[in-house]
Amino acid sequence: MSTRPLTLYEKIWADHVVGRQGDGTCLIYIDRHLVHEVTSPQAFSGLRSAGRSVRRPDLTLAVPDHNLPTTARVDAAGRRLPITDTASADQLAALERNTAEFGIDYIDATAAEQGIVHVVGPEQGFTLPGTTLVCGDSHTSAHGALGALAFGIGTSEVEHVLATQTLLLRQSKTMEIRVDGTLGFGVSAKDVVLAIIGKIGAAGGTGHVIEFTGEVIRALSIEGRLTISNMSIEGGARAGLIAPDETTYAYLKGRPMAPSGDAWDRALAYWRSLPTDAAATYDAVVKLDATDIAPSLTWGTSPEDVVPITGIVPDPDSFADASKRVAARKSLDYMGLEPGTRMQDVAVDNIFIGSCTNSRIEDLRAAAEVVKGRHVADGVRQALIVPGSGLVKRQAESEGLDRIFTEAGFEWREPGCSMCLAMNPDKVPPGQRCASTSNRNFVGRQGPGARTHLMSPAMAAAAAVTGRLTDVRELLGGRVS
Amino acid sequence: MQPVVTVSGRAYPWGAKNVDTDIIIPAHWLKTTTREGLAKGAFETVRAEPGNLFDDPTYRRAPILIAGENFGCGSSREHAAWALADMGVAAVIAPSFSDIFSGNAFKNGIVPVVLPQEAVDRLVEVARDHPITVDLDTMTVTTPLQDRFSFELDPFRRDCLMQGLDEIGLTLAKDTAISKFEDGTSRARPWISRESGNARIAVESAGRT
Ligand code: SF4
């Protein structure tokens, strides 16, 4: 046994190596596999045509989210309503059929537990510290918030995991991103991760697995940590980890799929051995000071295009790098923005509060705090609130948050990916601007020609009530202690 | 997967650079449940132009595509490889490929052949009137005009293609090692196994947000 000090990532990796090939590629065991409707149908048909079965249905969980409309799913009598987009309906029906045929747990569209796959996993206790977890979706990195090594895979790999419960992988380098200090008034986890991506760049984490550390990360709830690790992929890293601690254990205890009784005690002892050893080192270290982080948002079409809300639209000529100057010019053209414009003077047409980045109960509470007693501004075409799961929705309703939103003029929807990627009917119309709590501001991501500004739920709520990009701190004065 | 030893026939003499996965298969084709049928959407924007290569009867169902550098860049959608396979393309010749695309190509029995730009230029010229042969046994691309270009492939992937082995089949052959690992896990980390079968999880036990 080597006594070399190890990082959290190295410990999880070492515990999952089934075999090592001559070229350094390892066969890695996968403990948890989440499946959704868009990237799985071809994997199941591959299994079927090769006469193969699912090796570990018990380690697999399926839930529809990407394509599902967020309008009512059952009628007044509780009968399931049809989905009008036939291609979406077929994909959803295929997931239902495939999970039944291969014996996989399936949370159907009308169940209270249905939601975005990355919200459901932690919520059900399916996601556990020290596990390897995959899903055919790049934002699988979210689950790293609980100390799981979690990353997105392609459809052939989905099939590989279904058939063998393993993947062929090469070990990544490690990067520590340390955020110390205390967050200022009105600053949230989303602002922290936007600041991180603004600093390291959209390709900054390429080839690395990030571990987020420091006082700010330790002080965050699991909801906030999920927001941060979710966007690891936007910084180029395939996975982002946060070491499990008392916050993690308190969050997991008693969840339906988490261990209980003796198993819980044994698991806990193992989990406590996972955090990075004091003497371990990372291949790269990046440090941020919380006092430098303001409520932030994006101005361009890459998640690295971050400014504080008090800032201005940058001048493309101000970038040192020539390719960045070209990209910035293209971005501003697409975004319909002039250099030098104050971010706070930019009017918005759409508000989207949702996605696997920011659709949990804390996110909705933060947005409601801003919205309470106010109304969506006249110029806003549509303001959507899409809870991350049916359970989040139910919790929010029991706290009366839905009424705060609907009375203010928001639409209160059923859970799903929705306007995050515009695969269902929720789209931003061409040329319109959206204040969005999602994770990608790519060209056309929220619909062809849509202009996306990424921000926190509180900031999106502030934009909703003023009709322009707004410093949420101005609206929070006297409201939050 | 069908073994691939030689790919021989007409080749689309295209040569375009930076062909991204959105060009190969636009996003609205992703709402599909099969790997088949994507040929309909392949190169949709290119095919909207009159007189395009892909609708030229000379190259109908050509098994080879010749392209410029950085073929298959952009998103990770495996639909790009599926669309090509559905068109009948079994080899793509280009000076370079995106990593993700070449991985996806192998997994779908498409040979990504990397040749220097000069060789690609020559092949584009020859392919207008003549067939081309890609041979994995000799690792060469040849033409009836006596051209002969050698290329390289990762040996593991070459074996997979030539024997029609898929990675899943190869991993399944390691079943003993995987089972042994699972035995170890069930002793060391017994909480990893779950009781499956609760196809519809009871709402009342749903837990908290
Ligand atoms: S909410 Fe958006 S980012 Fe998250 S899984 Fe759905 S589509 Fe992907």
PDB file of N, CA and C in Angstrom, chain B residues 124-174:
ATOM      1  N   VAL B 124      -8.833  14.602 -53.911  1.00  0.00           N
ATOM      2  CA  VAL B 124     -10.022  15.364 -54.325  1.00  0.00           C
ATOM      3  C   VAL B 124     -10.062  15.430 -55.853  1.00  0.00           C
ATOM      4  N   GLU B 125      -8.898  15.653 -56.450  1.00  0.00           N
ATOM      5  CA  GLU B 125      -8.794  15.751 -57.892  1.00  0.00           C
ATOM      6  C   GLU B 125      -9.141  14.411 -58.568  1.00  0.00           C
ATOM      7  N   VAL B 126      -8.512  13.352 -58.086  1.00  0.00           N
ATOM      8  CA  VAL B 126      -8.713  12.026 -58.682  1.00  0.00           C
ATOM      9  C   VAL B 126     -10.161  11.559 -58.497  1.00  0.00           C
ATOM     10  N   ALA B 127     -10.731  11.842 -57.326  1.00  0.00           N
ATOM     11  CA  ALA B 127     -12.059  11.303 -56.983  1.00  0.00           C
ATOM     12  C   ALA B 127     -13.166  11.838 -57.872  1.00  0.00           C
ATOM     13  N   ARG B 128     -12.905  12.939 -58.556  1.00  0.00           N
ATOM     14  CA  ARG B 128     -13.951  13.488 -59.445  1.00  0.00           C
ATOM     15  C   ARG B 128     -14.325  12.471 -60.524  1.00  0.00           C
ATOM     16  N   ASP B 129     -13.341  11.676 -60.967  1.00  0.00           N
ATOM     17  CA  ASP B 129     -13.617  10.728 -62.063  1.00  0.00           C
ATOM     18  C   ASP B 129     -13.344   9.272 -61.726  1.00  0.00           C
ATOM     19  N   HIS B 130     -12.677   9.024 -60.591  1.00  0.00           N
ATOM     20  CA  HIS B 130     -12.243   7.654 -60.333  1.00  0.00           C
ATOM     21  C   HIS B 130     -12.601   7.196 -58.925  1.00  0.00           C
ATOM     22  N   PRO B 131     -12.724   5.883 -58.761  1.00  0.00           N
ATOM     23  CA  PRO B 131     -12.945   5.362 -57.406  1.00  0.00           C
ATOM     24  C   PRO B 131     -11.644   5.395 -56.594  1.00  0.00           C
ATOM     25  N   ILE B 132     -11.793   5.174 -55.294  1.00  0.00           N
ATOM     26  CA  ILE B 132     -10.658   5.206 -54.366  1.00  0.00           C
ATOM     27  C   ILE B 132     -10.767   3.993 -53.448  1.00  0.00           C
ATOM     28  N   THR B 133      -9.639   3.501 -52.999  1.00  0.00           N
ATOM     29  CA  THR B 133      -9.677   2.356 -52.087  1.00  0.00           C
ATOM     30  C   THR B 133      -8.915   2.668 -50.792  1.00  0.00           C
ATOM     31  N   VAL B 134      -9.570   2.432 -49.661  1.00  0.00           N
ATOM     32  CA  VAL B 134      -8.927   2.555 -48.353  1.00  0.00           C
ATOM     33  C   VAL B 134      -8.746   1.128 -47.852  1.00  0.00           C
ATOM     34  N   ASP B 135      -7.520   0.734 -47.558  1.00  0.00           N
ATOM     35  CA  ASP B 135      -7.263  -0.644 -47.148  1.00  0.00           C
ATOM     36  C   ASP B 135      -6.605  -0.682 -45.772  1.00  0.00           C
ATOM     37  N   LEU B 136      -7.249  -1.345 -44.829  1.00  0.00           N
ATOM     38  CA  LEU B 136      -6.744  -1.387 -43.454  1.00  0.00           C
ATOM     39  C   LEU B 136      -5.659  -2.440 -43.275  1.00  0.00           C
ATOM     40  N   ASP B 137      -5.613  -3.393 -44.188  1.00  0.00           N
ATOM     41  CA  ASP B 137      -4.611  -4.442 -44.128  1.00  0.00           C
ATOM     42  C   ASP B 137      -3.235  -3.843 -44.435  1.00  0.00           C
ATOM     43  N   THR B 138      -3.168  -3.109 -45.538  1.00  0.00           N
ATOM     44  CA  THR B 138      -1.898  -2.492 -45.937  1.00  0.00           C
ATOM     45  C   THR B 138      -1.760  -1.068 -45.415  1.00  0.00           C
ATOM     46  N   MET B 139      -2.844  -0.544 -44.810  1.00  0.00           N
ATOM     47  CA  MET B 139      -2.867   0.827 -44.299  1.00  0.00           C
ATOM     48  C   MET B 139      -2.510   1.840 -45.392  1.00  0.00           C
ATOM     49  N   THR B 140      -3.178   1.684 -46.529  1.00  0.00           N
ATOM     50  CA  THR B 140      -2.932   2.601 -47.648  1.00  0.00           C
ATOM     51  C   THR B 140      -4.244   3.085 -48.266  1.00  0.00           C
ATOM     52  N   VAL B 141      -4.138   4.220 -48.926  1.00  0.00           N
ATOM     53  CA  VAL B 141      -5.211   4.713 -49.790  1.00  0.00           C
ATOM     54  C   VAL B 141      -4.639   4.659 -51.207  1.00  0.00           C
ATOM     55  N   THR B 142      -5.340   3.979 -52.106  1.00  0.00           N
ATOM     56  CA  THR B 142      -4.826   3.858 -53.474  1.00  0.00           C
ATOM     57  C   THR B 142      -5.877   4.299 -54.487  1.00  0.00           C
ATOM     58  N   THR B 143      -5.405   4.626 -55.695  1.00  0.00           N
ATOM     59  CA  THR B 143      -6.310   5.013 -56.778  1.00  0.00           C
ATOM     60  C   THR B 143      -5.913   4.230 -58.030  1.00  0.00           C
ATOM     61  N   PRO B 144      -6.827   4.162 -59.023  1.00  0.00           N
ATOM     62  CA  PRO B 144      -6.479   3.455 -60.267  1.00  0.00           C
ATOM     63  C   PRO B 144      -5.357   4.172 -61.023  1.00  0.00           C
ATOM     64  N   LEU B 145      -5.008   5.392 -60.619  1.00  0.00           N
ATOM     65  CA  LEU B 145      -3.945   6.135 -61.305  1.00  0.00           C
ATOM     66  C   LEU B 145      -2.594   5.923 -60.633  1.00  0.00           C
ATOM     67  N   GLN B 146      -2.486   4.825 -59.901  1.00  0.00           N
ATOM     68  CA  GLN B 146      -1.224   4.436 -59.253  1.00  0.00           C
ATOM     69  C   GLN B 146      -0.831   5.305 -58.060  1.00  0.00           C
ATOM     70  N   ASP B 147      -1.755   6.116 -57.515  1.00  0.00           N
ATOM     71  CA  ASP B 147      -1.450   6.840 -56.277  1.00  0.00           C
ATOM     72  C   ASP B 147      -1.440   5.834 -55.143  1.00  0.00           C
ATOM     73  N   ARG B 148      -0.571   6.066 -54.171  1.00  0.00           N
ATOM     74  CA  ARG B 148      -0.518   5.185 -53.020  1.00  0.00           C
ATOM     75  C   ARG B 148      -0.066   6.011 -51.813  1.00  0.00           C
ATOM     76  N   PHE B 149      -0.968   6.218 -50.854  1.00  0.00           N
ATOM     77  CA  PHE B 149      -0.647   7.004 -49.655  1.00  0.00           C
ATOM     78  C   PHE B 149      -0.795   6.119 -48.427  1.00  0.00           C
ATOM     79  N   SER B 150       0.220   6.114 -47.558  1.00  0.00           N
ATOM     80  CA  SER B 150       0.135   5.332 -46.318  1.00  0.00           C
ATOM     81  C   SER B 150      -0.448   6.192 -45.202  1.00  0.00           C
ATOM     82  N   PHE B 151      -1.218   5.562 -44.313  1.00  0.00           N
ATOM     83  CA  PHE B 151      -1.749   6.300 -43.144  1.00  0.00           C
ATOM     84  C   PHE B 151      -1.582   5.445 -41.898  1.00  0.00           C
ATOM     85  N   GLU B 152      -1.830   6.035 -40.745  1.00  0.00           N
ATOM     86  CA  GLU B 152      -1.677   5.315 -39.476  1.00  0.00           C
ATOM     87  C   GLU B 152      -2.970   5.307 -38.690  1.00  0.00           C
ATOM     88  N   LEU B 153      -3.132   4.294 -37.870  1.00  0.00           N
ATOM     89  CA  LEU B 153      -4.288   4.207 -36.972  1.00  0.00           C
ATOM     90  C   LEU B 153      -3.800   3.643 -35.651  1.00  0.00           C
ATOM     91  N   ASP B 154      -4.428   4.034 -34.567  1.00  0.00           N
ATOM     92  CA  ASP B 154      -4.179   3.430 -33.268  1.00  0.00           C
ATOM     93  C   ASP B 154      -4.391   1.906 -33.414  1.00  0.00           C
ATOM     94  N   PRO B 155      -3.379   1.075 -33.033  1.00  0.00           N
ATOM     95  CA  PRO B 155      -3.478  -0.380 -33.275  1.00  0.00           C
ATOM     96  C   PRO B 155      -4.722  -1.022 -32.663  1.00  0.00           C
ATOM     97  N   PHE B 156      -5.093  -0.567 -31.456  1.00  0.00           N
ATOM     98  CA  PHE B 156      -6.275  -1.121 -30.795  1.00  0.00           C
ATOM     99  C   PHE B 156      -7.527  -0.870 -31.630  1.00  0.00           C
ATOM    100  N   ARG B 157      -7.630   0.361 -32.119  1.00  0.00           N
ATOM    101  CA  ARG B 157      -8.810   0.714 -32.898  1.00  0.00           C
ATOM    102  C   ARG B 157      -8.802   0.020 -34.270  1.00  0.00           C
ATOM    103  N   ARG B 158      -7.608  -0.134 -34.845  1.00  0.00           N
ATOM    104  CA  ARG B 158      -7.513  -0.833 -36.126  1.00  0.00           C
ATOM    105  C   ARG B 158      -8.018  -2.269 -35.963  1.00  0.00           C
ATOM    106  N   ASP B 159      -7.574  -2.922 -34.883  1.00  0.00           N
ATOM    107  CA  ASP B 159      -8.041  -4.283 -34.595  1.00  0.00           C
ATOM    108  C   ASP B 159      -9.555  -4.329 -34.473  1.00  0.00           C
ATOM    109  N   CYS B 160     -10.083  -3.371 -33.710  1.00  0.00           N
ATOM    110  CA  CYS B 160     -11.544  -3.339 -33.512  1.00  0.00           C
ATOM    111  C   CYS B 160     -12.252  -3.253 -34.855  1.00  0.00           C
ATOM    112  N   LEU B 161     -11.777  -2.355 -35.724  1.00  0.00           N
ATOM    113  CA  LEU B 161     -12.432  -2.173 -37.020  1.00  0.00           C
ATOM    114  C   LEU B 161     -12.312  -3.429 -37.870  1.00  0.00           C
ATOM    115  N   MET B 162     -11.078  -3.992 -37.938  1.00  0.00           N
ATOM    116  CA  MET B 162     -10.848  -5.117 -38.849  1.00  0.00           C
ATOM    117  C   MET B 162     -11.545  -6.390 -38.403  1.00  0.00           C
ATOM    118  N   GLN B 163     -11.676  -6.543 -37.102  1.00  0.00           N
ATOM    119  CA  GLN B 163     -12.340  -7.762 -36.613  1.00  0.00           C
ATOM    120  C   GLN B 163     -13.814  -7.540 -36.303  1.00  0.00           C
ATOM    121  N   GLY B 164     -14.257  -6.292 -36.522  1.00  0.00           N
ATOM    122  CA  GLY B 164     -15.656  -6.005 -36.222  1.00  0.00           C
ATOM    123  C   GLY B 164     -15.949  -6.083 -34.741  1.00  0.00           C
ATOM    124  N   LEU B 165     -14.905  -5.889 -33.924  1.00  0.00           N
ATOM    125  CA  LEU B 165     -15.113  -5.933 -32.483  1.00  0.00           C
ATOM    126  C   LEU B 165     -15.608  -4.569 -32.040  1.00  0.00           C
ATOM    127  N   ASP B 166     -16.563  -4.561 -31.137  1.00  0.00           N
ATOM    128  CA  ASP B 166     -16.902  -3.270 -30.570  1.00  0.00           C
ATOM    129  C   ASP B 166     -16.325  -3.227 -29.162  1.00  0.00           C
ATOM    130  N   GLU B 167     -16.145  -2.009 -28.649  1.00  0.00           N
ATOM    131  CA  GLU B 167     -15.560  -1.863 -27.316  1.00  0.00           C
ATOM    132  C   GLU B 167     -16.394  -2.585 -26.268  1.00  0.00           C
ATOM    133  N   ILE B 168     -17.700  -2.602 -26.481  1.00  0.00           N
ATOM    134  CA  ILE B 168     -18.557  -3.272 -25.502  1.00  0.00           C
ATOM    135  C   ILE B 168     -18.249  -4.759 -25.476  1.00  0.00           C
ATOM    136  N   GLY B 169     -18.118  -5.341 -26.684  1.00  0.00           N
ATOM    137  CA  GLY B 169     -17.791  -6.762 -26.766  1.00  0.00           C
ATOM    138  C   GLY B 169     -16.476  -7.057 -26.059  1.00  0.00           C
ATOM    139  N   LEU B 170     -15.487  -6.176 -26.268  1.00  0.00           N
ATOM    140  CA  LEU B 170     -14.182  -6.388 -25.647  1.00  0.00           C
ATOM    141  C   LEU B 170     -14.266  -6.286 -24.132  1.00  0.00           C
ATOM    142  N   THR B 171     -15.029  -5.303 -23.650  1.00  0.00           N
ATOM    143  CA  THR B 171     -15.149  -5.159 -22.198  1.00  0.00           C
ATOM    144  C   THR B 171     -15.923  -6.328 -21.603  1.00  0.00           C
ATOM    145  N   LEU B 172     -16.939  -6.783 -22.343  1.00  0.00           N
ATOM    146  CA  LEU B 172     -17.716  -7.924 -21.836  1.00  0.00           C
ATOM    147  C   LEU B 172     -16.821  -9.158 -21.666  1.00  0.00           C
ATOM    148  N   ALA B 173     -15.769  -9.221 -22.494  1.00  0.00           N
ATOM    149  CA  ALA B 173     -14.836 -10.349 -22.369  1.00  0.00           C
ATOM    150  C   ALA B 173     -14.061 -10.290 -21.051  1.00  0.00           C
ATOM    151  N   LYS B 174     -14.098  -9.134 -20.401  1.00  0.00           N
ATOM    152  CA  LYS B 174     -13.405  -8.995 -19.113  1.00  0.00           C
ATOM    153  C   LYS B 174     -14.370  -9.226 -17.953  1.00  0.00           C
TER     154      LYS B 174
END
